[in-house]
C-alpha atoms as one frame of an Amber mdcrd trajectory, in Angstrom:
protein
   9.630 -16.872 -26.638  12.025 -13.936 -26.897  11.310 -13.784 -30.627   7.600
 -13.502 -29.829   8.217 -10.406 -27.732  10.841  -9.142 -30.173   8.309  -9.013
 -33.007   6.064  -6.560 -31.213   8.880  -4.494 -29.710  10.510  -4.057 -33.117
   7.489  -2.125 -34.357   8.327   1.592 -34.654   7.829   3.400 -31.359   6.462
   0.455 -29.371   9.490  -0.148 -27.129   9.656   3.545 -26.228   5.994   3.999
 -25.316   6.042   0.757 -23.326   9.153   1.845 -21.403   7.931   5.358 -20.634
   4.541   3.903 -19.709   6.266   1.657 -17.181   7.969   4.633 -15.516   4.716
   6.611 -15.552   2.977   3.781 -13.674   5.392   3.738 -10.726   3.271   6.151
  -8.633   0.417   3.629  -8.642   2.451   1.315  -6.401   4.250   4.032  -4.445
   1.807   6.774  -3.489  -0.549   4.715  -1.308   2.208   3.147   0.779   4.247
   6.356   0.736   1.253   8.261   2.087   0.793   5.741   4.891   4.464   6.001
   5.870   4.436   9.815   5.744   1.201  10.349   7.678   1.999   7.660  10.257
   5.427   9.198  10.881   3.852  12.608  11.418   0.792  11.540  13.422   1.692
   8.187  14.958  -1.649   6.773  13.767  -1.919   3.958  11.237  -5.686   4.469
  11.196  -5.376   8.067  10.058  -2.627   7.154   7.606  -4.768   4.424   6.074
  -7.764   6.749   5.814  -5.774   9.410   3.939  -4.377   6.777   1.592  -7.878
   5.346   1.055  -9.191   8.806   0.140  -6.742   8.920  -2.742  -7.524   5.387
  -3.868 -11.296   5.895  -3.829 -10.998   9.191  -5.723  -8.750   7.539  -8.285
 -11.267   4.762  -8.833 -14.167   7.196  -9.004 -12.654   9.407 -11.690 -10.785
   6.838 -13.787 -13.767   6.122 -16.046 -14.375   9.826 -16.667 -10.698  10.203
 -17.532 -10.991   7.274 -19.914 -13.896   8.912 -21.718 -12.017  12.201 -21.996
  -8.935  10.442 -23.364 -10.992   8.563 -25.974 -12.683  11.807 -26.991  -9.802
  14.295 -26.961  -6.715  12.074 -27.238  -3.923  11.021 -24.890  -1.577  13.871
 -25.801  -4.122  16.491 -24.705  -5.552  14.912 -21.540  -2.560  13.168 -19.945
  -0.235  16.193 -19.536  -3.034  18.223 -17.939  -4.069  15.406 -15.599  -0.533
  14.600 -14.444   0.208  18.285 -13.813  -2.836  18.590 -11.543  -1.724  15.396
  -9.802   1.793  16.708  -9.261   0.587  19.969  -7.746  -2.000  18.256  -5.517
   0.435  15.602  -4.275   3.088  18.225  -3.504   0.581  20.267  -1.522  -0.650
  17.146   0.301   2.898  16.392   1.434   3.323  20.012   2.499   0.060  19.891
   4.447   1.333  16.922   6.461   4.782  18.380   7.042   3.466  21.844   7.932
   0.711  20.410  10.163  -2.142  22.026   8.257  -5.716  21.094   9.300  -6.246
  17.414   8.581  -9.164  18.066   6.249  -6.801  19.801   3.824  -4.690  16.645
   3.661  -7.762  14.547   2.853  -8.934  16.986   0.173  -5.521  17.231  -1.478
  -5.016  13.463  -1.342  -8.409  13.017  -3.026  -7.570  15.558  -5.755  -4.252
  13.815  -6.369  -5.984  10.444  -6.583  -8.689  11.726  -8.912  -6.184  13.278
 -11.330  -3.615  10.453 -11.447  -4.080   9.067 -14.982  -4.492   5.369 -15.694
  -1.445   5.127 -17.905  -1.742   1.340 -18.020  -5.039   1.646 -19.907  -3.455
   4.141 -22.302  -0.485   1.861 -22.985  -2.795  -1.045 -23.749  -4.908   1.178
 -25.999  -1.745   2.023 -27.955  -0.892  -1.645 -28.377  -4.421  -2.322 -29.621
  -4.008   0.547 -32.091  -0.626  -0.437 -33.551  -1.145  -4.239 -33.648  -3.685
  -5.914 -35.927  -3.203  -9.543 -34.908  -5.089 -10.829 -31.826  -2.222 -13.139
 -30.878   0.254 -10.260 -30.964  -2.110  -8.169 -28.865  -2.248 -10.911 -26.244
   1.550 -10.956 -26.226   1.581  -7.172 -25.770  -0.883  -7.405 -22.888   1.311
 -10.098 -21.336   4.268  -7.751 -21.645   2.288  -5.022 -19.910   1.266  -7.456
 -17.174   4.981  -8.078 -16.626   5.496  -4.312 -16.535   2.701  -3.985 -13.968
   4.280  -6.617 -11.766   7.675  -4.951 -12.117   6.062  -1.748 -10.901   4.412
  -3.517  -7.970   7.676  -5.232  -7.027   9.935  -2.201  -7.361   7.581   0.554
  -6.200   6.905  -0.580  -2.603  10.560  -1.478  -2.081  11.752   1.907  -3.365
   9.271   3.941  -1.351   9.843   1.918   1.837  13.632   2.143   1.655  13.572
   5.877   0.934  10.951   6.629   3.580  12.702   4.637   6.320  16.363   5.178
   5.457  16.256   8.760   4.126  13.056  10.656   4.957   9.307   9.908   4.743
   9.004  12.639   2.105  11.703  11.064  -0.103   9.526   8.155  -1.225   6.685
  10.374  -2.401   9.128  12.812  -4.013  10.545   9.962  -6.092   7.049   8.896
  -7.107   6.339  12.501  -8.096   9.382  12.686 -10.371   8.639   9.304 -11.970
   4.982  10.141 -12.596   5.656  13.527 -14.138   8.651  12.504 -16.264   7.126
   9.210 -17.411   3.720  10.636 -18.309   5.099  13.684 -20.100   7.466  11.423
 -22.056   4.700   8.959 -22.883   2.161  11.538 -24.024   4.747  13.305 -26.214
   4.899  10.249 -28.525   2.229  11.224 -31.021   3.137   8.683 -33.708   1.690
   5.676 -31.848  -1.212   7.490 -30.212  -4.698   6.154 -30.983  -6.822   8.722
 -32.827  -9.217  10.833 -30.812 -12.917  10.204 -31.361 -14.664  13.565 -30.934
 -18.416  13.541 -31.236 -19.529  15.838 -34.062 -22.484  17.133 -32.054 -24.288
  16.487 -28.797 -26.861  14.267 -30.476 -24.414  11.951 -32.230 -24.779   8.326
 -31.241 -21.909   6.728 -29.362 -20.728   3.240 -30.185 -22.610   0.814 -27.903
 -20.703  -0.592 -24.965 -21.137  -4.371 -24.369 -22.196  -3.780 -20.797 -22.891
  -7.420 -19.950 -19.293  -8.363 -20.644 -17.763  -5.186 -19.212 -19.745  -5.433
 -15.963 -18.913  -9.096 -15.359 -15.222  -8.509 -16.087 -15.270  -5.453 -13.826
 -16.702  -7.586 -11.012 -13.891 -10.079 -11.575 -11.421  -7.210 -11.251 -13.190
  -5.777  -8.200 -13.008  -9.149  -6.456  -9.350  -9.579  -7.366  -8.647  -6.077
  -6.078 -10.185  -7.007  -2.736  -8.042 -10.149  -2.740  -4.909  -8.062  -3.361
  -5.786  -5.445  -0.740  -6.625  -7.952   1.964  -3.606 -10.157   1.231  -1.212
  -7.203   1.341  -2.455  -5.935   4.710  -2.606  -9.442   6.134   0.910 -10.243
   4.989   2.246  -7.140   6.741   0.441  -8.181   9.923   1.689 -11.767   9.546
   5.301 -10.599   9.263   4.855  -8.386  12.319   3.429 -11.301  14.308   6.498
 -13.303  13.321   8.714 -10.530  14.712  10.021  -9.535  11.278   7.866  -6.669
  10.004  10.612  -5.650   7.592  10.156  -8.954   5.747   6.660  -7.975   4.634
   8.038  -6.255   1.549  10.058  -9.354   0.665   7.022 -11.612   0.997   4.906
  -9.348  -1.200   7.746  -9.056  -3.716   7.883 -12.871  -3.961   4.145 -12.913
  -4.618   4.546 -10.342  -7.385   7.607 -12.136  -8.765   5.566 -15.296  -9.314
   3.044 -13.260 -11.259   5.800 -11.573 -13.269   7.242 -14.909 -14.376   3.798
 -16.269 -15.221   3.013 -13.166 -17.245   6.212 -13.495 -19.247   5.487 -17.160
 -19.966   1.870 -16.427 -20.889   2.903 -14.021 -23.618   5.323 -16.473 -25.195
   3.005 -19.481 -25.353   0.563 -20.329 -28.131  -2.605 -21.228 -26.262  -5.065
 -23.836 -27.501  -7.810 -22.837 -25.108  -9.767 -19.615 -25.427  -9.522 -16.549
 -23.227 -12.734 -17.299 -21.356 -11.511 -20.719 -20.254  -8.199 -19.225 -19.163
 -10.019 -16.512 -17.216 -12.068 -19.097 -15.323  -9.125 -21.398 -14.632  -7.008
 -18.470 -13.484  -9.724 -17.137 -11.179 -10.167 -20.605  -9.653  -6.425 -20.948
  -9.137  -6.217 -17.554  -7.437  -9.000 -18.415  -4.996  -7.560 -21.825  -4.153
  -4.035 -20.452  -3.754  -5.204 -18.250  -0.871  -6.530 -21.172   1.209  -3.179
 -22.554   2.491  -2.027 -19.115   3.663  -4.400 -19.205   6.638  -2.662 -22.366
   7.872   0.985 -21.278   7.615   3.081 -20.248  10.639   6.504 -19.859   9.026
   8.033 -16.923   7.163  10.004 -19.213   4.871   7.021 -21.366   3.962   4.844
 -18.276   3.530   7.348 -16.902   1.026   7.327 -20.144  -0.969   3.539 -20.417
  -1.054   3.068 -16.758  -1.976   5.574 -17.135  -4.811   3.664 -20.131  -6.194
   0.315 -18.397  -5.671   1.569 -15.447  -7.708   1.613 -17.607 -10.844  -2.181
 -17.343 -11.033  -2.295 -13.531 -11.048  -0.913 -12.382 -14.393  -2.629 -15.013
 -16.598  -5.979 -14.095 -15.039  -5.469 -10.374 -15.541  -4.154 -10.861 -19.089
  -7.257 -12.863 -20.005  -9.459 -10.172 -18.425  -7.793  -7.351 -20.351  -7.720
  -9.287 -23.611 -11.428 -10.105 -23.395 -12.154  -6.438 -22.713 -10.053  -5.290
 -25.662 -11.723  -7.749 -28.026 -15.274  -6.835 -27.046 -15.169  -3.038 -26.558
 -15.532  -0.721 -29.603 -12.271   1.055 -30.535 -13.763   4.503 -29.946 -14.411
   3.580 -26.293 -11.428   1.321 -25.652  -9.713   3.435 -22.979 -13.048   3.849
 -21.197 -13.666   0.094 -21.292 -10.172  -0.643 -20.022 -10.685   1.933 -17.286
 -13.783   0.087 -16.020 -11.777  -3.087 -15.564  -8.695  -1.442 -14.060 -10.876
   0.697 -11.805 -12.443  -2.468 -10.461  -9.028  -3.589  -9.210  -8.292  -0.238
  -7.567 -11.774   0.090  -6.099 -11.603  -3.376  -4.572  -8.340  -2.788  -2.713
  -9.711  -0.440  -0.028 -12.650  -2.601   1.202 -10.493  -5.722   1.057  -7.813
  -4.067   3.168 -10.411  -2.635   5.561 -12.193  -5.940   6.177  -8.863  -7.715
   6.586  -7.809  -5.087   9.109 -10.952  -5.687  11.168 -10.315  -9.446  11.160
  -6.652  -8.929  12.089  -7.616  -6.775  15.069 -10.165  -9.360  16.229  -8.463
 -12.686  15.479  -4.928 -12.156  14.167  -3.284 -12.351  10.777  -3.818 -15.958
   9.695  -7.654 -15.925   9.773  -7.591 -12.668   7.794  -6.308 -14.565   4.760
  -9.817 -16.012   4.515 -10.925 -12.535   3.376  -8.688 -13.068   0.352 -10.243
 -16.483  -0.180 -13.687 -14.849  -0.199 -12.514 -12.267  -2.735 -11.168 -15.011
  -4.955 -14.450 -16.933  -4.708 -16.441 -13.873  -5.806 -14.043 -13.382  -8.706
 -14.480 -17.002  -9.758 -18.274 -16.688  -9.628 -18.119 -13.598 -11.860 -15.750
 -15.348 -14.274 -18.110 -18.310 -14.517 -21.008 -15.911 -15.154 -19.137 -14.236
 -18.040 -20.612 -15.400 -21.300 -18.872 -15.803 -24.683 -18.843 -12.445 -26.409
 -18.921 -11.228 -29.993 -15.766  -9.238 -30.520 -15.639  -5.916 -32.321 -14.383
  -7.848 -35.375 -17.528  -9.986 -35.367 -15.907 -13.143 -33.971 -17.472 -14.968
 -31.047 -14.979 -15.843 -28.322 -14.919 -19.577 -27.534 -16.245 -20.721 -24.178
């Protein structure tokens, strides 16, 4: 298994762009929670804090596809540094607006600008892997590695920002995210040797490579549903821990959930699969939906941790299959855009999932709110079942 990963990491430049891409992704898991902690500390309102955080998330989802198109057209090394600089300035001013008690609308506007400009480095990393690797099996291994990197980010990020915000200062968590985002993205975009070529259109009337919208839309719905599952489960788990009198354990519970996914992602990349990606997508989506059902019945922190850890094993394989199917079906000249659709679905689904879960928590408590996650998983499964075998960009039809 280690040899499988070693083969792709021994390619010139791959280990470096993967590592810097991991650092550049840390803000994704830190800024939302860091914003909540900062605004709540200043205002005393979780509702306001959640709304400011949601403004950034929605803006990020809304502009990710446009960013993907710009990156495909002009190249990563030209778009990423500009985008991350705008993000850094906007985030810094958003923090200042909270600390200096500026009018609240300025905080919302700056949070939205920061969210809109934060680049989807994960899509860019995967586009690089697709560029430097020719073998489909090696690409799946690379996507598994990046799924592990994603889970590492989602384990480490919330812990780092929470510890810094509570033990040092609410600003410290966001300041750390700022440094990681700027340093990681600048370092990543400076690596020109592994960068996919830009695909400028020679004139305004030139035809673009057709996007397989049927596949992209269905996979985006899968991602949207999974995003709602993640958002609702995260909020509900925090409320569950608080009901148990141990709010500080919420981060541990969520870290166990992510750890299960991390392990599954690592194993997925080292295994030679006999079944096709579409079957694995459907099985994974079914497992994710079913894994949420027992959570509504649990009344123990210890048991909740165990079940969340086991449930996490369904996450990474499902997301790896989703990304791999996208990569195989989208034309190379629009790969970052196609990846952005799928990753945007996850981000865009988090806010409504968290909002609906919050309403249920207020009305009935934490345990029933896990049923919102079950519903998200069921929608994801339905979309996975509706996804049809696709003809890849290399003219091969994916097996059902």
